[in-house]
Coordinates of C-alpha atoms in Angstrom, one line a residue:
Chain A
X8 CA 69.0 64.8 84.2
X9 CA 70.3 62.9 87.0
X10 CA 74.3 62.9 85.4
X11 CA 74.2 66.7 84.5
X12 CA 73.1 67.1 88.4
X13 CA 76.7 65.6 89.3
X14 CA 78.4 67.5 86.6
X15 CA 77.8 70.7 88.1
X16 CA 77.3 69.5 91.7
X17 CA 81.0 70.1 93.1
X18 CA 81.9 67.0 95.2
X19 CA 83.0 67.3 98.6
X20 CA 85.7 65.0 98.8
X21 CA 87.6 67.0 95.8
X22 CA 86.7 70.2 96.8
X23 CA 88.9 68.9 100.6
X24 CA 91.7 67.3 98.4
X25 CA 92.3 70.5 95.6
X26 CA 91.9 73.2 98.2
X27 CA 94.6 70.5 100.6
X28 CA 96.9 70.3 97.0
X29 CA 96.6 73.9 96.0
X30 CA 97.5 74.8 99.5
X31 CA 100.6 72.6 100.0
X32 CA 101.6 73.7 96.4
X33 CA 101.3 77.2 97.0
X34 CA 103.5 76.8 100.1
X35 CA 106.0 74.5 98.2
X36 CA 106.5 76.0 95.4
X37 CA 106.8 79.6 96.8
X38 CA 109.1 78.7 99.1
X39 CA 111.3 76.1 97.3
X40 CA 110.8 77.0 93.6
X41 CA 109.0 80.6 92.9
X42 CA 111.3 82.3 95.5
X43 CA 114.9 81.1 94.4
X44 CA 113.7 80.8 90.8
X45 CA 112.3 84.8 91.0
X46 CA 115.1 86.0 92.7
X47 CA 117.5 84.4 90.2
X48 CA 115.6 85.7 87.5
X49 CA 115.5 89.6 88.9
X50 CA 119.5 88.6 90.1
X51 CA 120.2 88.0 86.4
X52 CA 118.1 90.4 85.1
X53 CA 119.5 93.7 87.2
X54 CA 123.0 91.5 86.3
X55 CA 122.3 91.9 82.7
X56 CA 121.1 95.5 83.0
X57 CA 124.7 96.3 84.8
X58 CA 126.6 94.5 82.6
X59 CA 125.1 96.5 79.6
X60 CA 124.9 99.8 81.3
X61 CA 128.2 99.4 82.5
X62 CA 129.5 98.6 78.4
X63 CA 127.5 101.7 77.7
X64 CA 129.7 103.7 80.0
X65 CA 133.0 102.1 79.1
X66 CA 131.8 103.0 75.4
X67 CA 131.3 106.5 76.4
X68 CA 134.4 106.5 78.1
X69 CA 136.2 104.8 75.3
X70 CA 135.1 107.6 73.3
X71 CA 135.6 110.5 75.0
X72 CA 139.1 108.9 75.2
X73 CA 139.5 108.8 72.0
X74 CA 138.0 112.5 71.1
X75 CA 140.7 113.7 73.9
X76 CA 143.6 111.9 72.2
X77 CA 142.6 113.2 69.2
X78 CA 142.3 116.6 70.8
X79 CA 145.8 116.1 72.4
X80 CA 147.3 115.1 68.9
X81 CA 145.8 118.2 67.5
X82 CA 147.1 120.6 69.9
X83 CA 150.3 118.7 69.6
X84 CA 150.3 119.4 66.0
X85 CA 149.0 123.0 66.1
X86 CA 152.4 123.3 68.7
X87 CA 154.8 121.8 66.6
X88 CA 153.7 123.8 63.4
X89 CA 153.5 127.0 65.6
X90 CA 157.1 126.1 67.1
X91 CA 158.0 125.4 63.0
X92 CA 156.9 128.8 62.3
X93 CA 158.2 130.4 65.2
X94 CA 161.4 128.7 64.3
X95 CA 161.6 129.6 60.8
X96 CA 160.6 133.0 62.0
X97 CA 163.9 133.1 64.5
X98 CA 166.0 131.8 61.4
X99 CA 164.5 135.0 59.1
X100 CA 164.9 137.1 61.4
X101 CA 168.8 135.9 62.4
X102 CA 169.6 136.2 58.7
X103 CA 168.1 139.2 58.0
X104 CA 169.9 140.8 60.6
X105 CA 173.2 138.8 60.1
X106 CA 172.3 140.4 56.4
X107 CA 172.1 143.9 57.5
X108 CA 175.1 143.9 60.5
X109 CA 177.1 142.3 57.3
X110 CA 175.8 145.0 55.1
X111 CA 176.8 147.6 57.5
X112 CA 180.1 146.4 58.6
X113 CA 181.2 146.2 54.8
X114 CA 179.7 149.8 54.4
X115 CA 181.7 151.1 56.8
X116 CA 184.6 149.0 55.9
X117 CA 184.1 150.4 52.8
X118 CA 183.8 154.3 54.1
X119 CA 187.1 153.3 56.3
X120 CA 188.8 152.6 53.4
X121 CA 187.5 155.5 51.5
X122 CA 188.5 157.5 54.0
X123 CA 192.0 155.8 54.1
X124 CA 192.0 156.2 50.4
X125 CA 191.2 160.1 50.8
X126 CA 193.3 160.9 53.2
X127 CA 196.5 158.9 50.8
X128 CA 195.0 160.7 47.7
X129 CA 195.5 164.3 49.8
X130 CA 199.0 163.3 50.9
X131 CA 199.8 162.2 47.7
X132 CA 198.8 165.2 45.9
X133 CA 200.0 167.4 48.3
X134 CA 203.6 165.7 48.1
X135 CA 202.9 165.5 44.2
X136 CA 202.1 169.5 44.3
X137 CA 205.6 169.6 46.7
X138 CA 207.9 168.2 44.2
X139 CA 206.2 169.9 41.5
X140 CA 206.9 172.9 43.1
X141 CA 210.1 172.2 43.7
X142 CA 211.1 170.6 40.6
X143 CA 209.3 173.8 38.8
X144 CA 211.4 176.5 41.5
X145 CA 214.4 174.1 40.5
X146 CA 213.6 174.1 36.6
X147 CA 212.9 178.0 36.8
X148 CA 216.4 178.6 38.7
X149 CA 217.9 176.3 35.2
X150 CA 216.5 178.1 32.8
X151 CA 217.1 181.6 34.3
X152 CA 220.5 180.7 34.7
X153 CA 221.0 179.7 31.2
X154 CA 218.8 182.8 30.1
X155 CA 220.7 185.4 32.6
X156 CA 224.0 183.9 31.9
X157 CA 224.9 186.8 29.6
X158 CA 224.6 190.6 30.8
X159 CA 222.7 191.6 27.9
X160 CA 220.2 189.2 28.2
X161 CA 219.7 190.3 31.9
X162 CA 219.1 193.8 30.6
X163 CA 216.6 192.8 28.4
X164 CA 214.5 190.6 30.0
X165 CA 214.7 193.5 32.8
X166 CA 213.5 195.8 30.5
X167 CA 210.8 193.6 29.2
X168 CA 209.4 193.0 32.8
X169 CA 209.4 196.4 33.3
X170 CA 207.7 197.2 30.5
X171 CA 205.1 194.5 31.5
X172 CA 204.6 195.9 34.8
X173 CA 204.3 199.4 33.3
X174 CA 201.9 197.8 30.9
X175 CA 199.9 196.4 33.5
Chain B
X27 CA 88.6 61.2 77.4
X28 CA 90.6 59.6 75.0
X29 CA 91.2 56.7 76.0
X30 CA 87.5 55.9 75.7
X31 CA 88.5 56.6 71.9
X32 CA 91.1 54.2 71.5
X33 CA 89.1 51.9 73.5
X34 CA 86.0 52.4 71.0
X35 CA 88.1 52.2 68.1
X36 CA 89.9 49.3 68.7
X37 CA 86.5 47.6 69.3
X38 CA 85.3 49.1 66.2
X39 CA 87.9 47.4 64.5
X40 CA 87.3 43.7 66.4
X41 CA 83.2 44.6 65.7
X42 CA 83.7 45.1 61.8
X43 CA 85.9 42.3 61.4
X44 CA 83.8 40.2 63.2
X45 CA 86.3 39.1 65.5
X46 CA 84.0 39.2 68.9
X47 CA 83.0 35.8 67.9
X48 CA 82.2 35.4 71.5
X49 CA 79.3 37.6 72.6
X50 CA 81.2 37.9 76.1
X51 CA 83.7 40.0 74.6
X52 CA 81.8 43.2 74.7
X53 CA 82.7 46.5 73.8
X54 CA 81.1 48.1 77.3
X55 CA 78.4 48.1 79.8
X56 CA 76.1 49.6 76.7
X57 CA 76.7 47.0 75.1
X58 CA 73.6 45.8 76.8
X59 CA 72.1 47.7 74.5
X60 CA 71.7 48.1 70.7
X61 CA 72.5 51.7 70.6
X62 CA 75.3 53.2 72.3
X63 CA 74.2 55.9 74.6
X64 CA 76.4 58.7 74.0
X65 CA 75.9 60.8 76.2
X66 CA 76.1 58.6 79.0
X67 CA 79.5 57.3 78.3
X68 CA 80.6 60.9 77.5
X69 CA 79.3 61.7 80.9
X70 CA 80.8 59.1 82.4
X71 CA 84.6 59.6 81.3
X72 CA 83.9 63.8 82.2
X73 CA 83.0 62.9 85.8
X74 CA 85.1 61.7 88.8
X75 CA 85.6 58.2 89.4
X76 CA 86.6 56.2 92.6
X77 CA 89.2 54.2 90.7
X78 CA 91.7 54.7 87.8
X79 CA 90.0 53.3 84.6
X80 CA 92.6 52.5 81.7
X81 CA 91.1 50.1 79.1
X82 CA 88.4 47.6 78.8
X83 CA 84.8 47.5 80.2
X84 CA 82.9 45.7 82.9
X85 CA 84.8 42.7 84.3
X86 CA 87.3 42.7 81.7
X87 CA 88.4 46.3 82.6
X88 CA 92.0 47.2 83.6
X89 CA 91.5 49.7 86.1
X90 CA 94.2 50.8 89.1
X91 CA 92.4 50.8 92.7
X92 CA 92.3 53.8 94.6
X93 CA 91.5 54.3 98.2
X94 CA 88.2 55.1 99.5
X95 CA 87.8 57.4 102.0
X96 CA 84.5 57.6 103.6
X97 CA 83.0 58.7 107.2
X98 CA 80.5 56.8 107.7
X99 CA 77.3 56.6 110.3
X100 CA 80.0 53.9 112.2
X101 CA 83.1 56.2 111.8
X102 CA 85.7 56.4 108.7
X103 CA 86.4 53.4 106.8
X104 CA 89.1 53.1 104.6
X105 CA 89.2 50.3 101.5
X106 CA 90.1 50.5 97.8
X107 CA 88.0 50.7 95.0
X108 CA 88.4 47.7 94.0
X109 CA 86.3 46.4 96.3
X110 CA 83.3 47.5 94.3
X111 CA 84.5 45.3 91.4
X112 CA 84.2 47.4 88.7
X113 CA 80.2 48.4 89.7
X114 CA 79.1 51.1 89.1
X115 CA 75.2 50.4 88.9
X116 CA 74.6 49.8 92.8
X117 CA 74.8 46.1 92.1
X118 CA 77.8 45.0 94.5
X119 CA 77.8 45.6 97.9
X120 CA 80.7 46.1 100.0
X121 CA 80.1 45.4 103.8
X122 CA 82.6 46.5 105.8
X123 CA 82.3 46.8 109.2
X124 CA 78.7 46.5 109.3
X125 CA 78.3 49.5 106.9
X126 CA 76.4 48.3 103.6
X127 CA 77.9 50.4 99.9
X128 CA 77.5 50.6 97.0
X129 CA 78.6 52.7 94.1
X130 CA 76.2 54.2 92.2
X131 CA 77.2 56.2 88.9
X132 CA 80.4 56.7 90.6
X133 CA 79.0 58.3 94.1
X134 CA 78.9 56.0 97.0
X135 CA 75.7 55.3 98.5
X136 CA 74.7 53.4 101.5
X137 CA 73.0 50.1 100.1
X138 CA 69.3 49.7 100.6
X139 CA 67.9 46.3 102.1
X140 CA 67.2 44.7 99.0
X141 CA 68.0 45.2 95.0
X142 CA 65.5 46.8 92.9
X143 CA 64.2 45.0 89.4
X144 CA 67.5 46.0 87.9
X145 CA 69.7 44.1 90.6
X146 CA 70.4 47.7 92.0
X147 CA 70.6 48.3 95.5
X148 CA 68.8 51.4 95.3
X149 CA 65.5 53.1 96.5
X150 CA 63.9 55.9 94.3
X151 CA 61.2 58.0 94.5
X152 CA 59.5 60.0 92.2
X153 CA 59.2 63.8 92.8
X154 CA 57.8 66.0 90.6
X155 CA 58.5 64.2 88.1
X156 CA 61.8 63.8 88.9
X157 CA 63.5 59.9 90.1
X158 CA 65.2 60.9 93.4
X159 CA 67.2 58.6 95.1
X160 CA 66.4 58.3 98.6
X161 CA 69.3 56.4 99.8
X162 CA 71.6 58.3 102.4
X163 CA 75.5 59.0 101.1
X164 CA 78.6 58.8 103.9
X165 CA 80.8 61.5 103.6
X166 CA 83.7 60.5 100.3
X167 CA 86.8 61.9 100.9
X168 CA 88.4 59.2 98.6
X169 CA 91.6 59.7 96.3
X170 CA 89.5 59.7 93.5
X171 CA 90.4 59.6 90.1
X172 CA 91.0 63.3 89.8
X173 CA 92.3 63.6 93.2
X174 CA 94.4 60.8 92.5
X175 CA 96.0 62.9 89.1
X176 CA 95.6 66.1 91.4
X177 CA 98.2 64.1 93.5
X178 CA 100.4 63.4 90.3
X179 CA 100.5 67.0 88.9
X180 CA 101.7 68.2 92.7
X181 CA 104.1 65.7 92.3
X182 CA 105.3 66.8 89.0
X183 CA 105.2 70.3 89.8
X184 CA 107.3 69.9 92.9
X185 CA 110.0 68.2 90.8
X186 CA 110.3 70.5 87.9
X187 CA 110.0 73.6 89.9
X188 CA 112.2 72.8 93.1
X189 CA 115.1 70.9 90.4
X190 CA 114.6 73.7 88.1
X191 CA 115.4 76.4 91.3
X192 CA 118.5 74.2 92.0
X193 CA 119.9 74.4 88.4
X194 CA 120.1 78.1 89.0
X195 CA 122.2 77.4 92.4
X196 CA 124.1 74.5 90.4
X197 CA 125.2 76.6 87.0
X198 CA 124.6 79.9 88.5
X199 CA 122.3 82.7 87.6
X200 CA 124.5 84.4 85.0
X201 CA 124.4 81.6 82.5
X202 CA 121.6 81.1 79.8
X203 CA 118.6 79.5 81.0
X204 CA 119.3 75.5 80.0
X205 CA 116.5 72.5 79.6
X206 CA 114.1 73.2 82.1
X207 CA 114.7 76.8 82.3
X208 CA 114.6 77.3 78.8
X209 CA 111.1 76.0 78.6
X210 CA 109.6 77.3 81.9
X211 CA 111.6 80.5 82.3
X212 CA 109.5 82.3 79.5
X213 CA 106.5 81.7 80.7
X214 CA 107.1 82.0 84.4
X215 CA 108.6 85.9 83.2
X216 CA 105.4 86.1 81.1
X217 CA 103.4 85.5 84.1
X218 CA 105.3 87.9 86.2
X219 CA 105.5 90.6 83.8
X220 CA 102.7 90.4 81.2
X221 CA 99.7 89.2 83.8
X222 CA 101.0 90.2 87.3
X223 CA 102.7 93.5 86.7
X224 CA 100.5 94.7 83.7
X225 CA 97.3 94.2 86.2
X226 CA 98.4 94.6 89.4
X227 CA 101.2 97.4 88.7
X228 CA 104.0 97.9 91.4
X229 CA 102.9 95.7 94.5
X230 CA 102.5 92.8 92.0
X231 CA 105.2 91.2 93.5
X232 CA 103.6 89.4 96.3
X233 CA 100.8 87.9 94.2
X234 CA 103.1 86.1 91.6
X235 CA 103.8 83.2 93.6
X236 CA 100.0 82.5 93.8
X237 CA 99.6 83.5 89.8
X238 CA 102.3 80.7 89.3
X239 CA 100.5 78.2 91.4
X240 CA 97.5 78.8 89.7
X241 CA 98.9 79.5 86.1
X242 CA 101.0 75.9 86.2
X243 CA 98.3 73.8 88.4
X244 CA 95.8 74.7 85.8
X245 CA 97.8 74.3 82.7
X246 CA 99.5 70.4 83.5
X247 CA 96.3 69.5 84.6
X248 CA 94.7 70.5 81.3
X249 CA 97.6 68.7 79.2
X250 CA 96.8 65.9 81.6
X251 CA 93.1 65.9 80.6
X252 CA 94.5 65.5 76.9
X253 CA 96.5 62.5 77.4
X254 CA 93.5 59.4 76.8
X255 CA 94.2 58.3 80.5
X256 CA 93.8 61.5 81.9
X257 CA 91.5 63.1 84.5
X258 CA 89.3 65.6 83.6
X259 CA 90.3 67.7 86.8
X260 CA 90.2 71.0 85.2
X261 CA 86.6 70.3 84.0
X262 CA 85.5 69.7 87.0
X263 CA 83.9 72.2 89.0
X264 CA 84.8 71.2 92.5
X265 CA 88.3 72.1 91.4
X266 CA 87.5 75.4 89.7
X267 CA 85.4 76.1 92.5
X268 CA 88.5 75.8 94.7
X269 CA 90.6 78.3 92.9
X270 CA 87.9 80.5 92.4
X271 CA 87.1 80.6 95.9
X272 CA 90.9 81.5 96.9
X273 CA 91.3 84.2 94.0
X274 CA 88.1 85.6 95.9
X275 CA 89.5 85.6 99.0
X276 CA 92.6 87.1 97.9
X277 CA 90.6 89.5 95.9
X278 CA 89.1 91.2 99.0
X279 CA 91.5 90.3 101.7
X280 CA 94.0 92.7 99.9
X281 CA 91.1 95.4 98.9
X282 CA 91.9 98.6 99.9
X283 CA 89.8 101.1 100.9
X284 CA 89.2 102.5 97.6
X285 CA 88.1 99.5 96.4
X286 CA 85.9 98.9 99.3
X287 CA 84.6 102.6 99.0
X288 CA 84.2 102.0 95.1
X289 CA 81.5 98.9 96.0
X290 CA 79.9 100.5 99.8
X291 CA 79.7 103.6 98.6
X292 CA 79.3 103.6 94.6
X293 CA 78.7 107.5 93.2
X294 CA 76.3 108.7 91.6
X295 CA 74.3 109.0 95.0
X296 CA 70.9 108.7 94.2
X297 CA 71.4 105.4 92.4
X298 CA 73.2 104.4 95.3
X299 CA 70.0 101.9 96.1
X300 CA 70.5 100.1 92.9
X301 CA 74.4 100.3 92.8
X302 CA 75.3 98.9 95.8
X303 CA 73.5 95.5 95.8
X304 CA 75.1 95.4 92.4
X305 CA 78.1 95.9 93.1
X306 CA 78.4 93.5 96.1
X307 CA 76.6 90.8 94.1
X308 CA 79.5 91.9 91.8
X309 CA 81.9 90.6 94.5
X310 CA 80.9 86.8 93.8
X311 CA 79.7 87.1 90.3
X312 CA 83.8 87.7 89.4
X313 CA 84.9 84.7 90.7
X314 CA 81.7 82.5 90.1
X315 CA 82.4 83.3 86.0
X316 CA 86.0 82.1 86.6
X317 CA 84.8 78.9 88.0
X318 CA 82.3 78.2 85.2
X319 CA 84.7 79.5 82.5
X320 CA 87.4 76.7 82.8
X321 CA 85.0 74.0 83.7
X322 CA 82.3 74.8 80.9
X323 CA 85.3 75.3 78.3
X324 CA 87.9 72.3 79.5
X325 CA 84.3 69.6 79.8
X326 CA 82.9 70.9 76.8
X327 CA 85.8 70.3 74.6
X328 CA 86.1 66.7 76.2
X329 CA 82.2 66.3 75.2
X330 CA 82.8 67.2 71.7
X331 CA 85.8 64.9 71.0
X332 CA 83.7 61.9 73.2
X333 CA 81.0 62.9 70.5
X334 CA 83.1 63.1 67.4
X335 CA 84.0 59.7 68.0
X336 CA 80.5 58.5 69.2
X337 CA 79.6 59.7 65.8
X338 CA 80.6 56.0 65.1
X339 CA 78.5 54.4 67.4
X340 CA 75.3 56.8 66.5
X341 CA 75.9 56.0 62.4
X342 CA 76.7 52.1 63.5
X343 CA 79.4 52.3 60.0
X344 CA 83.2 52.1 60.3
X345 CA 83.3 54.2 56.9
X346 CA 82.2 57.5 59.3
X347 CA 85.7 56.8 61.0
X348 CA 87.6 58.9 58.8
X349 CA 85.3 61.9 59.4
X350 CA 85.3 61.6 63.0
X351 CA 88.8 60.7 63.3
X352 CA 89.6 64.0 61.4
X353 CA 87.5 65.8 63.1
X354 CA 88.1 64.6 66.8
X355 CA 92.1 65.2 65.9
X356 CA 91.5 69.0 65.3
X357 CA 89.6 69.7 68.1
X358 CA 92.7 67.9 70.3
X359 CA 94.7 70.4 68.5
X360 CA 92.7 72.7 69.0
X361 CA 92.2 71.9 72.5
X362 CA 95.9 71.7 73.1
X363 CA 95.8 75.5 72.6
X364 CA 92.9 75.8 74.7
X365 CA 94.9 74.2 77.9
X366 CA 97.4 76.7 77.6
X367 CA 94.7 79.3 77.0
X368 CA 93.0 78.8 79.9
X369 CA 95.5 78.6 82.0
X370 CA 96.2 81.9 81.0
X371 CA 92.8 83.4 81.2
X372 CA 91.9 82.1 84.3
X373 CA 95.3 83.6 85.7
X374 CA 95.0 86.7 83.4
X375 CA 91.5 87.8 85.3
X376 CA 92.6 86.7 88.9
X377 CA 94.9 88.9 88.5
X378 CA 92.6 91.9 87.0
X379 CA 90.4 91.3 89.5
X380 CA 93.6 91.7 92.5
X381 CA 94.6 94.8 90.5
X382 CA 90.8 96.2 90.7
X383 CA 91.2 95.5 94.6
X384 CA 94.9 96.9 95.2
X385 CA 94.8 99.3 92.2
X386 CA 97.0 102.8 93.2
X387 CA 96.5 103.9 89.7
X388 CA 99.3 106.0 89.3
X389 CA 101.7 103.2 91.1
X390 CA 102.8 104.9 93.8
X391 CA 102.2 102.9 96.4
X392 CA 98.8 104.8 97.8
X393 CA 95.5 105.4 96.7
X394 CA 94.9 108.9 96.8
X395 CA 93.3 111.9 95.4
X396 CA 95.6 111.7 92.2
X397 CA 94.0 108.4 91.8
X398 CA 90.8 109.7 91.7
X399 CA 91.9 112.7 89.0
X400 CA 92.9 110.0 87.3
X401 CA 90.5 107.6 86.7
X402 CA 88.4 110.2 86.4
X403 CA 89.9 113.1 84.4
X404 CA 86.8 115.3 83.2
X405 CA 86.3 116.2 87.6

């Protein structure tokens, strides 16, 4: 069929003017639109990559931040109760031995005094014993010399103390 | 393609009506005729045409000139279409500078002495059965109609593209893509990624540009073939043979020596003999089924809407309208899917068929014996 032969003959003139268009495009549009419009695209692209990387990392960073101030506030805590305890230790410990250096001091207050008291008693009774003594060689001298005032009453009480001693 | 529909249907409407009181308003040159000849007038909207047909038929028709371009036996002559008045039987003959034409079915011919019985200025012959013409052609490099819309879609092209590349140096690269961008971006990314660098792997780079070209020159010419005043450029095989020739080209200018080893040198040996003429028939037979892929698949959904709506002219009712009016709307649809389709497939094996030629198959930048453990694992 005559028509069908052109359909699939290719024609010369358009096979000149698409291979001149295709060619001048090609050179066009990959110099003054594929180039710029690739580049931008990759630009943007790597930009966007960056940008999210980058958000990653300050994320990261952000947390690791955060988990060291958390550390830091943890160790701070653990330091003040350990400086609590240690302080509450100091203050049991100062008492206590404020306690005992009390103790001991009023012990030998005490044992001073004691002493003090002993030593009084001792002089006391000793002077006590004194003027007993005394009092007693005094009272003995009185009553012999109302009992020996009288000659017979010397003999006898000689004779009865001899008698004693023979006795004994 | 569609405006042949409008045009037809409009007539329909003036024929039913009885409104072409005048017999001198007819509906085209088959007309002539009782019947329509479909095929003919489908044929005639596929094929190139020396000038710019919008609306109406024989002297009536509104058609923009376009130059012709023709070396002729006396040198190259340059006139516009026009100067054929609308004949397209061989019936008018331009003279110019002592160089007898005529345009016959749309080719340019030089005019025999004298008209045949039809008032053609043809000669025929008949061989083997076959009518030849025997009349000598000049050489056409006219704008023709599809070089004329080849023209336009450059034109269109240049201007997105280039004032799209300037928005990025205007607003910058960091901002969201805007208008323009935010329609082409996607697909030019979609080209890039999911055709050049899925095929071609890491030196993909250097063959986008062409993917692009080929991709976007395919796909607004399609869209144009949809609009009814379109060009059916992409359905026409000088163009695809164009692009297929160039993707061949490319194809074996960048082969490297595996791929040239792959199709000198084929393994197993002993079926070398049969392997090798295969394989370099294989060279052309790539590209040859890109060319008649788009061509057969843009002109044969022209054909079917062209014959949807001839469906009219075949039944002679007005009450088959509906049906073919239905019909002829979902294979545009239809068809507006199949631009952007084969766009993409035409791009999609162009670049396979790089990748075959450049393949490094484990993308490090050489073919070597890691290649080969590769693609073939069980050696």
């Amino acid at each position: 069929m005559f028509v069908l032969g052109s359909l699939i003959t290719p024609g010369v003139g358009l096979i000149f003017w698409t291979s001149v268009v295709f060619l001048l495009l090609l050179f066009l549009l990959g110099k003054f639109a594929w180039k710029p419009i690739l580049n931008a695209i990759k630009t943007r692209e790597e930009h966007i990559k960056d940008a999210l990387s980058s958000a990653e990392k300050a994320l990261r960073d952000m947390r690791e931040l955060q988990s060291n101030n958390d550390k830091i506030l943890q160790q701070a805590r653990a330091e003040r109760d350990a400086l609590l305890k240690e302080a509450r230790a100091t203050k049991d410990s100062i008492i206590a031995e404020a306690k005992t250096k009390a103790q001991e001091d009023a012990m030998r207050i005490v044992e001073v005094a004691r002493e003090l008291i002993e030593n009084e008693k001792n002089q006391a009774q000793d002077e006590l014993r004194k003027q007993v003594a005394q009092l007693s060689i005094e009272i003995a001298e009185k009553v012999l010399r109302q009992e020996l005032k009288s000659a017979s009453k010397q003999m006898e009480f000689v004779k009865q103390e001899s008698d004693r001693i023979r006795l004994s | 393609m569609l405006n042949l529909r409008l045009t037809i249907l409009f007539s329909i409407l003036c024929w039913s009506l009885r409104v072409s009181a005048t017999p001198s308003v007819t509906d085209s040159a088959t007309a002539k005729k009782d019947k329509v000849n479909i095929a003919e007038v489908a044929f005639e909207h596929i094929l190139d045409a020396h000038s710019w047909h919008l609306w109406g038929a024989g002297h009536d028709a509104l058609a923009i000139p376009l130059p012709v371009i023709l070396k002729t036996e006396s040198g190259w002559q340059f006139f516009m279409s026009s100067a054929f008045h609308h004949d397209t039987h061989g019936a008018y003959v331009v003279e110019i500078n002592g160089t007898r034409l005529i345009n016959y079915k749309e080719t340019i011919y030089y005019a025999s002495e004298t008209a045949n019985a039809h008032g053609s200025y043809i000669s025929e012959r008949v061989n083997n059965g076959k009518i030849e013409l025997t009349n000598a052609k000049p050489l056409d490099l006219s704008i023709t109609k599809n070089v004329a819309q080849l023209f336009l879609a450059m034109g269109v092209l240049l201007y997105v593209f280039i004032a799209m590349a300037r928005s990025y140096a205007n607003h910058g690269i960091y901002t969201s893509p805007k208008g323009k961008q935010s329609l082409l971006e996607p697909l030019i990314v979609f080209v890039r990624d999911d055709i050049a660098k899925t095929n071609i792997g890491n030196r993909s780079e250097r063959f986008v540009p062409y993917l692009l070209t080929v991709f976007f020159l395919i796909l607004i010419n399609n869209i144009f073939g949809l609009i009814p005043i379109g060009a059916n450029v992409t359905g026409n095989i000088a163009f695809t043979f164009v692009l297929a020739t160039i993707t061949l080209i490319v194809t074996n200018v960048n082969g490297n020596s595996h791929y040239w080893k792959h199709i000198l040198l084929p393994k197993p040996l002993y079926l070398w003999p049969i392997l090798m003429p295969i394989e370099l028939v294989g060279i052309f037979t790539k590209p040859f089924a890109l060319m008649i892929r788009l061509f057969a698949n843009m002109t044969a959904g022209h054909i079917i809407v062209i014959s949807l709506v001839g469906l009219i002219f075949v039944f002679e009712s007005l009450w088959i309208s509906p049906i073919s009016v239905a019909f002829a709307l979902f294979i545009d649809v239809l068809e507006c899917l199949v631009a952007l389709l084969q766009a993409y497939i035409f791009t999609l094996l162009t670049a396979l068929f790089i990748g075959s030629a450049v393949a490094d198959h484990n993308n490090d930048g050489v073919h070597n014996d890691e290649d080969e453990k590769l693609l073939n694992p069980s050696h």
